[in-house]
């Protein structure tokens, strides 16, 4: 699985190589997207991490043990419906049923609640209209 | 009483023609019967808007001074075919950019229609009459000479539906096929599709005037891979790929909403082409054909996970369009590849054109082939000369 979150490092743990352990011991593939480190204050790191689900769980436990604060970022699938031609190609790969065809008007429908984030529709859309956006809900 | 195309055109000119879309006429047939359709309806408009890889455009750039005989041509880094005279070229929809894997000939076609500037690079050998060896400039639809779409194979009369029995995800021109019969895709619009409304190809032939990409176009020839040997069901509908059309039309007058480049992940680039074909209801036989519903239009479901894509089931478009079908007692999700939503719009636009007298029907200049079979390419060593 692939997730994005913000790691908050309390001042007392800012000198420990947390990301190193995530990579080395928990086999996370980490991509650091943004870092804010102010001496004497909580440091913040925006990362994208990929790991298989077992390693992911263990890595999360490790972070909690190290008193690192984890703020998950909400992901939201965004479909550019203005440009959508309602071909329905994306619906064919959406096994969760989040994307479906409304069979009276033959337009696609998207039910966010059913989306499992498999990202197949992103690759399937021949017009490249589907994107995964990350909402930063840290500041409200 | 059978009608002629001439008589129908006279009615169109007087604003008296009765024109229905392929879906509307089917509703009428189920409520009032085929006789009534034959009597009352003059024209039925059919349409499709799907990815059609065998598409492309001819362009004439005009001559520079001094001239060049272009031997190799790139448009925004997409190679165009230059083996035609000095400044003629053909840009195929599926040709890929040499620098951007998500850009290709289909995008050039779209950019031309939108009136955008495109970087032209060409090289030649330099001849006595055309001494220049290189040229780099920008072109758009207004500063070039002719530019017409000429698609060798469009508007398939039926096509296979696809699924995948294998253990891995397949990335194909039929979209992404999930492993273990994970999904099914299908590519024609069924009862709205042009050649399925005239399965005997009685009214569509060489020279037939049509809607192509938002303007008037023509049937230029039979399409490639034209096949008359496909088995037919009781309604006379071929069960699988059969007839095709080669289409031609003025790209400069096309509209971007009816021509769209498509990217198929790990496969390549294709082009959504908007096509509308009018069917004159000449007699009861044609009235019957345009009244055939999805329930009676069938195709073969082929397994793209097995060598040779063997058929594993026969399915109707009613089943395919319902959203799921049952294979081996399992319910499997189906998804279309072509847009019924836009196809309906095309059928309505064409209907409007005809009703308003802007679009007249044409008598085919020559019929499409009565007999033609699809050959496979045989690999052999050595050849006779
Ligand atoms: S990400 Fe997966 S589950 Fe979500 S809409 Fe796309 S295909 Fe459906
Ligand atoms: S694949 Fe893309 S264009 Fe087609 S219906 Fe889905 S979002 Fe729209």
PDB file of C-alpha atoms in Angstrom, chain B residues 35-264:
ATOM      1  CA  UNK B  35     -44.999  -1.629 -41.115  1.00  0.00           C
ATOM      2  CA  UNK B  36     -45.640   1.708 -39.485  1.00  0.00           C
ATOM      3  CA  UNK B  37     -41.873   2.441 -39.423  1.00  0.00           C
ATOM      4  CA  UNK B  38     -41.602   1.640 -43.144  1.00  0.00           C
ATOM      5  CA  UNK B  39     -44.567   3.887 -43.909  1.00  0.00           C
ATOM      6  CA  UNK B  40     -43.822   6.872 -41.704  1.00  0.00           C
ATOM      7  CA  UNK B  41     -40.045   7.114 -41.251  1.00  0.00           C
ATOM      8  CA  UNK B  42     -37.740   8.396 -43.993  1.00  0.00           C
ATOM      9  CA  UNK B  43     -34.325   8.439 -42.364  1.00  0.00           C
ATOM     10  CA  UNK B  44     -32.728   6.851 -39.314  1.00  0.00           C
ATOM     11  CA  UNK B  45     -29.563   8.377 -37.897  1.00  0.00           C
ATOM     12  CA  UNK B  46     -26.948   6.035 -36.418  1.00  0.00           C
ATOM     13  CA  UNK B  47     -23.704   6.921 -34.674  1.00  0.00           C
ATOM     14  CA  UNK B  48     -20.600   5.792 -32.876  1.00  0.00           C
ATOM     15  CA  UNK B  49     -17.815   7.465 -30.934  1.00  0.00           C
ATOM     16  CA  UNK B  50     -15.093   4.974 -30.161  1.00  0.00           C
ATOM     17  CA  UNK B  51     -11.334   4.544 -30.327  1.00  0.00           C
ATOM     18  CA  UNK B  52     -10.372   3.708 -33.924  1.00  0.00           C
ATOM     19  CA  UNK B  53      -6.658   3.090 -34.321  1.00  0.00           C
ATOM     20  CA  UNK B  54      -6.696   2.933 -38.101  1.00  0.00           C
ATOM     21  CA  UNK B  55      -7.082   6.680 -38.601  1.00  0.00           C
ATOM     22  CA  UNK B  56      -4.862   9.469 -39.850  1.00  0.00           C
ATOM     23  CA  UNK B  57      -4.619  12.611 -41.930  1.00  0.00           C
ATOM     24  CA  UNK B  58      -3.051  13.736 -45.169  1.00  0.00           C
ATOM     25  CA  UNK B  59      -1.409  17.147 -45.103  1.00  0.00           C
ATOM     26  CA  UNK B  60       0.093  19.344 -47.786  1.00  0.00           C
ATOM     27  CA  UNK B  61       2.418  21.911 -46.217  1.00  0.00           C
ATOM     28  CA  UNK B  62       3.006  24.141 -49.253  1.00  0.00           C
ATOM     29  CA  UNK B  63       6.458  24.955 -50.602  1.00  0.00           C
ATOM     30  CA  UNK B  64       9.196  26.990 -48.989  1.00  0.00           C
ATOM     31  CA  UNK B  65      11.320  29.240 -51.212  1.00  0.00           C
ATOM     32  CA  UNK B  66      13.644  27.723 -52.338  1.00  0.00           C
ATOM     33  CA  UNK B  67      11.872  24.392 -52.073  1.00  0.00           C
ATOM     34  CA  UNK B  68      12.630  21.146 -50.285  1.00  0.00           C
ATOM     35  CA  UNK B  69      11.664  17.586 -51.167  1.00  0.00           C
ATOM     36  CA  UNK B  70      10.834  16.446 -47.658  1.00  0.00           C
ATOM     37  CA  UNK B  71      12.190  12.932 -47.123  1.00  0.00           C
ATOM     38  CA  UNK B  72      11.675  12.734 -43.366  1.00  0.00           C
ATOM     39  CA  UNK B  73       9.117  14.732 -41.413  1.00  0.00           C
ATOM     40  CA  UNK B  74       8.388  15.297 -37.732  1.00  0.00           C
ATOM     41  CA  UNK B  75       5.396  17.170 -36.291  1.00  0.00           C
ATOM     42  CA  UNK B  76       6.022  18.055 -32.624  1.00  0.00           C
ATOM     43  CA  UNK B  77       8.570  15.186 -32.671  1.00  0.00           C
ATOM     44  CA  UNK B  78       6.008  12.703 -34.035  1.00  0.00           C
ATOM     45  CA  UNK B  79       7.262  11.152 -37.299  1.00  0.00           C
ATOM     46  CA  UNK B  80       4.929  11.618 -40.283  1.00  0.00           C
ATOM     47  CA  UNK B  81       5.104   9.548 -43.450  1.00  0.00           C
ATOM     48  CA  UNK B  82       6.978  11.540 -46.114  1.00  0.00           C
ATOM     49  CA  UNK B  83       7.150   9.097 -49.012  1.00  0.00           C
ATOM     50  CA  UNK B  84       4.720  11.136 -51.107  1.00  0.00           C
ATOM     51  CA  UNK B  85       5.892  13.856 -53.527  1.00  0.00           C
ATOM     52  CA  UNK B  86       7.727  16.839 -52.023  1.00  0.00           C
ATOM     53  CA  UNK B  87       5.513  18.401 -49.353  1.00  0.00           C
ATOM     54  CA  UNK B  88       2.722  15.877 -48.821  1.00  0.00           C
ATOM     55  CA  UNK B  89       2.613  13.790 -45.670  1.00  0.00           C
ATOM     56  CA  UNK B  90       0.423  11.330 -43.790  1.00  0.00           C
ATOM     57  CA  UNK B  91       0.224  11.435 -40.039  1.00  0.00           C
ATOM     58  CA  UNK B  92      -1.095   8.217 -38.517  1.00  0.00           C
ATOM     59  CA  UNK B  93      -3.048   8.357 -35.258  1.00  0.00           C
ATOM     60  CA  UNK B  94      -0.992   5.695 -33.486  1.00  0.00           C
ATOM     61  CA  UNK B  95       2.454   7.087 -34.372  1.00  0.00           C
ATOM     62  CA  UNK B  96       4.314   7.911 -31.148  1.00  0.00           C
ATOM     63  CA  UNK B  97       6.332  11.000 -30.360  1.00  0.00           C
ATOM     64  CA  UNK B  98      10.078  10.334 -30.187  1.00  0.00           C
ATOM     65  CA  UNK B  99      10.293  12.367 -26.987  1.00  0.00           C
ATOM     66  CA  UNK B 100       6.963  12.014 -25.122  1.00  0.00           C
ATOM     67  CA  UNK B 101       5.349   8.564 -24.661  1.00  0.00           C
ATOM     68  CA  UNK B 102       1.970  10.166 -23.961  1.00  0.00           C
ATOM     69  CA  UNK B 103       1.797  12.134 -27.183  1.00  0.00           C
ATOM     70  CA  UNK B 104       1.318  10.897 -30.730  1.00  0.00           C
ATOM     71  CA  UNK B 105      -0.290  11.295 -34.111  1.00  0.00           C
ATOM     72  CA  UNK B 106      -3.774  11.449 -32.591  1.00  0.00           C
ATOM     73  CA  UNK B 107      -2.686  14.486 -30.573  1.00  0.00           C
ATOM     74  CA  UNK B 108      -1.321  16.139 -33.729  1.00  0.00           C
ATOM     75  CA  UNK B 109      -4.729  15.624 -35.336  1.00  0.00           C
ATOM     76  CA  UNK B 110      -6.444  17.179 -32.315  1.00  0.00           C
ATOM     77  CA  UNK B 111      -4.005  20.104 -32.214  1.00  0.00           C
ATOM     78  CA  UNK B 112      -4.577  20.722 -35.921  1.00  0.00           C
ATOM     79  CA  UNK B 113      -8.357  20.763 -35.432  1.00  0.00           C
ATOM     80  CA  UNK B 114      -7.965  23.158 -32.496  1.00  0.00           C
ATOM     81  CA  UNK B 115      -5.925  25.501 -34.681  1.00  0.00           C
ATOM     82  CA  UNK B 116      -2.796  25.181 -32.540  1.00  0.00           C
ATOM     83  CA  UNK B 117       0.708  25.791 -33.862  1.00  0.00           C
ATOM     84  CA  UNK B 118       2.691  22.606 -34.477  1.00  0.00           C
ATOM     85  CA  UNK B 119       6.467  22.462 -34.884  1.00  0.00           C
ATOM     86  CA  UNK B 120       7.376  21.059 -38.314  1.00  0.00           C
ATOM     87  CA  UNK B 121      10.833  19.678 -38.889  1.00  0.00           C
ATOM     88  CA  UNK B 122      11.780  18.120 -42.231  1.00  0.00           C
ATOM     89  CA  UNK B 123      14.936  16.995 -43.947  1.00  0.00           C
ATOM     90  CA  UNK B 124      15.607  16.259 -47.604  1.00  0.00           C
ATOM     91  CA  UNK B 125      18.598  15.343 -49.745  1.00  0.00           C
ATOM     92  CA  UNK B 126      18.585  18.498 -51.871  1.00  0.00           C
ATOM     93  CA  UNK B 127      17.850  18.140 -55.591  1.00  0.00           C
ATOM     94  CA  UNK B 128      18.309  20.445 -58.578  1.00  0.00           C
ATOM     95  CA  UNK B 129      14.659  21.422 -58.423  1.00  0.00           C
ATOM     96  CA  UNK B 130      14.362  21.346 -54.601  1.00  0.00           C
ATOM     97  CA  UNK B 131      17.775  22.456 -53.272  1.00  0.00           C
ATOM     98  CA  UNK B 132      16.849  23.014 -49.595  1.00  0.00           C
ATOM     99  CA  UNK B 133      17.915  20.259 -47.193  1.00  0.00           C
ATOM    100  CA  UNK B 134      16.248  21.176 -43.924  1.00  0.00           C
ATOM    101  CA  UNK B 135      13.314  23.192 -42.752  1.00  0.00           C
ATOM    102  CA  UNK B 136      12.058  24.045 -39.274  1.00  0.00           C
ATOM    103  CA  UNK B 137       8.933  26.107 -38.814  1.00  0.00           C
ATOM    104  CA  UNK B 138       5.457  26.121 -37.324  1.00  0.00           C
ATOM    105  CA  UNK B 139       2.284  25.080 -39.061  1.00  0.00           C
ATOM    106  CA  UNK B 140      -1.407  25.250 -38.199  1.00  0.00           C
ATOM    107  CA  UNK B 141      -4.587  24.444 -40.080  1.00  0.00           C
ATOM    108  CA  UNK B 142      -4.815  27.925 -41.531  1.00  0.00           C
ATOM    109  CA  UNK B 143      -1.332  28.175 -43.014  1.00  0.00           C
ATOM    110  CA  UNK B 144      -1.197  24.754 -44.698  1.00  0.00           C
ATOM    111  CA  UNK B 145      -2.954  23.675 -47.887  1.00  0.00           C
ATOM    112  CA  UNK B 146      -5.260  20.657 -47.760  1.00  0.00           C
ATOM    113  CA  UNK B 147      -5.639  18.639 -44.606  1.00  0.00           C
ATOM    114  CA  UNK B 148      -8.096  15.767 -44.619  1.00  0.00           C
ATOM    115  CA  UNK B 149      -8.725  12.850 -42.374  1.00  0.00           C
ATOM    116  CA  UNK B 150      -8.460   9.577 -44.278  1.00  0.00           C
ATOM    117  CA  UNK B 151      -9.141   6.652 -41.995  1.00  0.00           C
ATOM    118  CA  UNK B 152      -8.504   3.239 -43.557  1.00  0.00           C
ATOM    119  CA  UNK B 153     -10.632   1.276 -41.087  1.00  0.00           C
ATOM    120  CA  UNK B 154     -13.455   2.770 -39.025  1.00  0.00           C
ATOM    121  CA  UNK B 155     -16.977   1.946 -37.902  1.00  0.00           C
ATOM    122  CA  UNK B 156     -16.542  -1.811 -37.464  1.00  0.00           C
ATOM    123  CA  UNK B 157     -19.742  -3.718 -38.030  1.00  0.00           C
ATOM    124  CA  UNK B 158     -19.604  -5.398 -34.655  1.00  0.00           C
ATOM    125  CA  UNK B 159     -16.470  -6.320 -32.718  1.00  0.00           C
ATOM    126  CA  UNK B 160     -15.456  -8.911 -30.131  1.00  0.00           C
ATOM    127  CA  UNK B 161     -15.953  -8.342 -26.448  1.00  0.00           C
ATOM    128  CA  UNK B 162     -12.822  -9.070 -24.395  1.00  0.00           C
ATOM    129  CA  UNK B 163     -11.957 -10.836 -21.162  1.00  0.00           C
ATOM    130  CA  UNK B 164      -8.854 -12.380 -19.626  1.00  0.00           C
ATOM    131  CA  UNK B 165      -8.515 -15.885 -18.172  1.00  0.00           C
ATOM    132  CA  UNK B 166      -4.806 -15.537 -17.387  1.00  0.00           C
ATOM    133  CA  UNK B 167      -3.171 -14.821 -14.063  1.00  0.00           C
ATOM    134  CA  UNK B 168      -1.909 -11.391 -14.998  1.00  0.00           C
ATOM    135  CA  UNK B 169      -3.406  -8.032 -15.850  1.00  0.00           C
ATOM    136  CA  UNK B 170      -3.335  -7.368 -19.589  1.00  0.00           C
ATOM    137  CA  UNK B 171      -2.952  -3.907 -21.043  1.00  0.00           C
ATOM    138  CA  UNK B 172      -4.632  -4.008 -24.461  1.00  0.00           C
ATOM    139  CA  UNK B 173      -6.405  -1.925 -27.069  1.00  0.00           C
ATOM    140  CA  UNK B 174      -9.549  -3.262 -25.418  1.00  0.00           C
ATOM    141  CA  UNK B 175      -8.532  -1.482 -22.210  1.00  0.00           C
ATOM    142  CA  UNK B 176      -7.159  -3.004 -19.005  1.00  0.00           C
ATOM    143  CA  UNK B 177      -8.274  -6.624 -18.681  1.00  0.00           C
ATOM    144  CA  UNK B 178      -8.100  -7.861 -15.104  1.00  0.00           C
ATOM    145  CA  UNK B 179      -6.837 -11.407 -14.348  1.00  0.00           C
ATOM    146  CA  UNK B 180      -9.060 -14.463 -13.717  1.00  0.00           C
ATOM    147  CA  UNK B 181     -11.966 -13.118 -15.778  1.00  0.00           C
ATOM    148  CA  UNK B 182     -11.857  -9.965 -13.676  1.00  0.00           C
ATOM    149  CA  UNK B 183     -13.836  -7.881 -16.171  1.00  0.00           C
ATOM    150  CA  UNK B 184     -15.247  -7.692 -19.691  1.00  0.00           C
ATOM    151  CA  UNK B 185     -14.940  -4.803 -22.158  1.00  0.00           C
ATOM    152  CA  UNK B 186     -16.818  -4.242 -25.405  1.00  0.00           C
ATOM    153  CA  UNK B 187     -16.347  -1.601 -28.038  1.00  0.00           C
ATOM    154  CA  UNK B 188     -19.371  -1.040 -30.236  1.00  0.00           C
ATOM    155  CA  UNK B 189     -22.478   0.958 -29.420  1.00  0.00           C
ATOM    156  CA  UNK B 190     -24.746  -1.973 -30.354  1.00  0.00           C
ATOM    157  CA  UNK B 191     -28.158  -0.877 -31.600  1.00  0.00           C
ATOM    158  CA  UNK B 192     -26.969   2.687 -32.234  1.00  0.00           C
ATOM    159  CA  UNK B 193     -23.972   1.576 -34.315  1.00  0.00           C
ATOM    160  CA  UNK B 194     -24.043   2.484 -38.043  1.00  0.00           C
ATOM    161  CA  UNK B 195     -23.352  -0.806 -39.805  1.00  0.00           C
ATOM    162  CA  UNK B 196     -25.466  -2.817 -37.373  1.00  0.00           C
ATOM    163  CA  UNK B 197     -28.516  -0.854 -38.564  1.00  0.00           C
ATOM    164  CA  UNK B 198     -27.924  -1.857 -42.170  1.00  0.00           C
ATOM    165  CA  UNK B 199     -26.489  -5.342 -41.756  1.00  0.00           C
ATOM    166  CA  UNK B 200     -26.901  -6.142 -45.469  1.00  0.00           C
ATOM    167  CA  UNK B 201     -25.102  -2.902 -46.465  1.00  0.00           C
ATOM    168  CA  UNK B 202     -27.945  -2.041 -48.816  1.00  0.00           C
ATOM    169  CA  UNK B 203     -27.876   1.720 -48.321  1.00  0.00           C
ATOM    170  CA  UNK B 204     -24.252   2.363 -47.352  1.00  0.00           C
ATOM    171  CA  UNK B 205     -21.669   2.257 -50.121  1.00  0.00           C
ATOM    172  CA  UNK B 206     -18.798   4.128 -51.673  1.00  0.00           C
ATOM    173  CA  UNK B 207     -19.652   7.831 -51.775  1.00  0.00           C
ATOM    174  CA  UNK B 208     -22.195   7.785 -48.957  1.00  0.00           C
ATOM    175  CA  UNK B 209     -22.287  11.168 -47.239  1.00  0.00           C
ATOM    176  CA  UNK B 210     -21.903  10.931 -43.464  1.00  0.00           C
ATOM    177  CA  UNK B 211     -21.125  12.886 -40.288  1.00  0.00           C
ATOM    178  CA  UNK B 212     -17.403  12.681 -39.603  1.00  0.00           C
ATOM    179  CA  UNK B 213     -15.783  14.491 -36.690  1.00  0.00           C
ATOM    180  CA  UNK B 214     -18.390  17.246 -36.616  1.00  0.00           C
ATOM    181  CA  UNK B 215     -18.576  17.967 -40.338  1.00  0.00           C
ATOM    182  CA  UNK B 216     -19.735  16.230 -43.508  1.00  0.00           C
ATOM    183  CA  UNK B 217     -17.524  13.400 -44.676  1.00  0.00           C
ATOM    184  CA  UNK B 218     -17.796  10.479 -47.057  1.00  0.00           C
ATOM    185  CA  UNK B 219     -17.336   6.756 -47.289  1.00  0.00           C
ATOM    186  CA  UNK B 220     -14.246   6.523 -49.498  1.00  0.00           C
ATOM    187  CA  UNK B 221     -13.953   2.766 -49.865  1.00  0.00           C
ATOM    188  CA  UNK B 222     -14.589  -0.400 -47.954  1.00  0.00           C
ATOM    189  CA  UNK B 223     -12.449  -0.378 -44.834  1.00  0.00           C
ATOM    190  CA  UNK B 224      -9.456  -2.662 -44.435  1.00  0.00           C
ATOM    191  CA  UNK B 225     -10.005  -6.146 -42.953  1.00  0.00           C
ATOM    192  CA  UNK B 226     -13.472  -6.076 -44.531  1.00  0.00           C
ATOM    193  CA  UNK B 227     -14.914  -9.505 -43.918  1.00  0.00           C
ATOM    194  CA  UNK B 228     -18.170 -10.886 -45.309  1.00  0.00           C
ATOM    195  CA  UNK B 229     -17.645 -14.427 -44.043  1.00  0.00           C
ATOM    196  CA  UNK B 230     -18.500 -13.837 -40.381  1.00  0.00           C
ATOM    197  CA  UNK B 231     -21.357 -16.078 -39.227  1.00  0.00           C
ATOM    198  CA  UNK B 232     -24.710 -14.314 -38.830  1.00  0.00           C
ATOM    199  CA  UNK B 233     -27.522 -14.818 -36.351  1.00  0.00           C
ATOM    200  CA  UNK B 234     -31.188 -15.269 -37.263  1.00  0.00           C
ATOM    201  CA  UNK B 235     -31.693 -11.534 -37.608  1.00  0.00           C
ATOM    202  CA  UNK B 236     -28.870 -11.355 -40.154  1.00  0.00           C
ATOM    203  CA  UNK B 237     -26.467  -9.637 -37.739  1.00  0.00           C
ATOM    204  CA  UNK B 238     -22.835 -10.777 -38.012  1.00  0.00           C
ATOM    205  CA  UNK B 239     -21.627 -12.294 -34.734  1.00  0.00           C
ATOM    206  CA  UNK B 240     -18.220 -10.630 -34.480  1.00  0.00           C
ATOM    207  CA  UNK B 241     -16.074  -8.300 -36.615  1.00  0.00           C
ATOM    208  CA  UNK B 242     -17.187  -8.063 -40.251  1.00  0.00           C
ATOM    209  CA  UNK B 243     -17.652  -5.005 -42.512  1.00  0.00           C
ATOM    210  CA  UNK B 244     -15.620  -1.808 -42.046  1.00  0.00           C
ATOM    211  CA  UNK B 245     -15.492   1.611 -43.714  1.00  0.00           C
ATOM    212  CA  UNK B 246     -12.675   3.793 -45.025  1.00  0.00           C
ATOM    213  CA  UNK B 247     -13.736   7.367 -44.323  1.00  0.00           C
ATOM    214  CA  UNK B 248     -12.641  10.729 -45.584  1.00  0.00           C
ATOM    215  CA  UNK B 249     -13.426  14.298 -44.526  1.00  0.00           C
ATOM    216  CA  UNK B 250     -12.059  17.812 -44.249  1.00  0.00           C
ATOM    217  CA  UNK B 251     -10.093  18.020 -40.998  1.00  0.00           C
ATOM    218  CA  UNK B 252     -10.117  21.807 -41.070  1.00  0.00           C
ATOM    219  CA  UNK B 253     -13.880  21.817 -40.487  1.00  0.00           C
ATOM    220  CA  UNK B 254     -13.920  19.198 -37.744  1.00  0.00           C
ATOM    221  CA  UNK B 255     -14.739  19.922 -34.113  1.00  0.00           C
ATOM    222  CA  UNK B 256     -12.539  18.875 -31.196  1.00  0.00           C
ATOM    223  CA  UNK B 257     -15.486  17.420 -29.269  1.00  0.00           C
ATOM    224  CA  UNK B 258     -15.920  14.711 -31.918  1.00  0.00           C
ATOM    225  CA  UNK B 259     -12.261  13.767 -32.417  1.00  0.00           C
ATOM    226  CA  UNK B 260     -10.257  12.922 -29.301  1.00  0.00           C
ATOM    227  CA  UNK B 261      -6.840  11.376 -28.793  1.00  0.00           C
ATOM    228  CA  UNK B 262      -6.764   8.371 -26.468  1.00  0.00           C
ATOM    229  CA  UNK B 263      -3.911   6.890 -24.456  1.00  0.00           C
ATOM    230  CA  UNK B 264      -4.094   3.176 -23.731  1.00  0.00           C
TER     231      UNK B 264
END
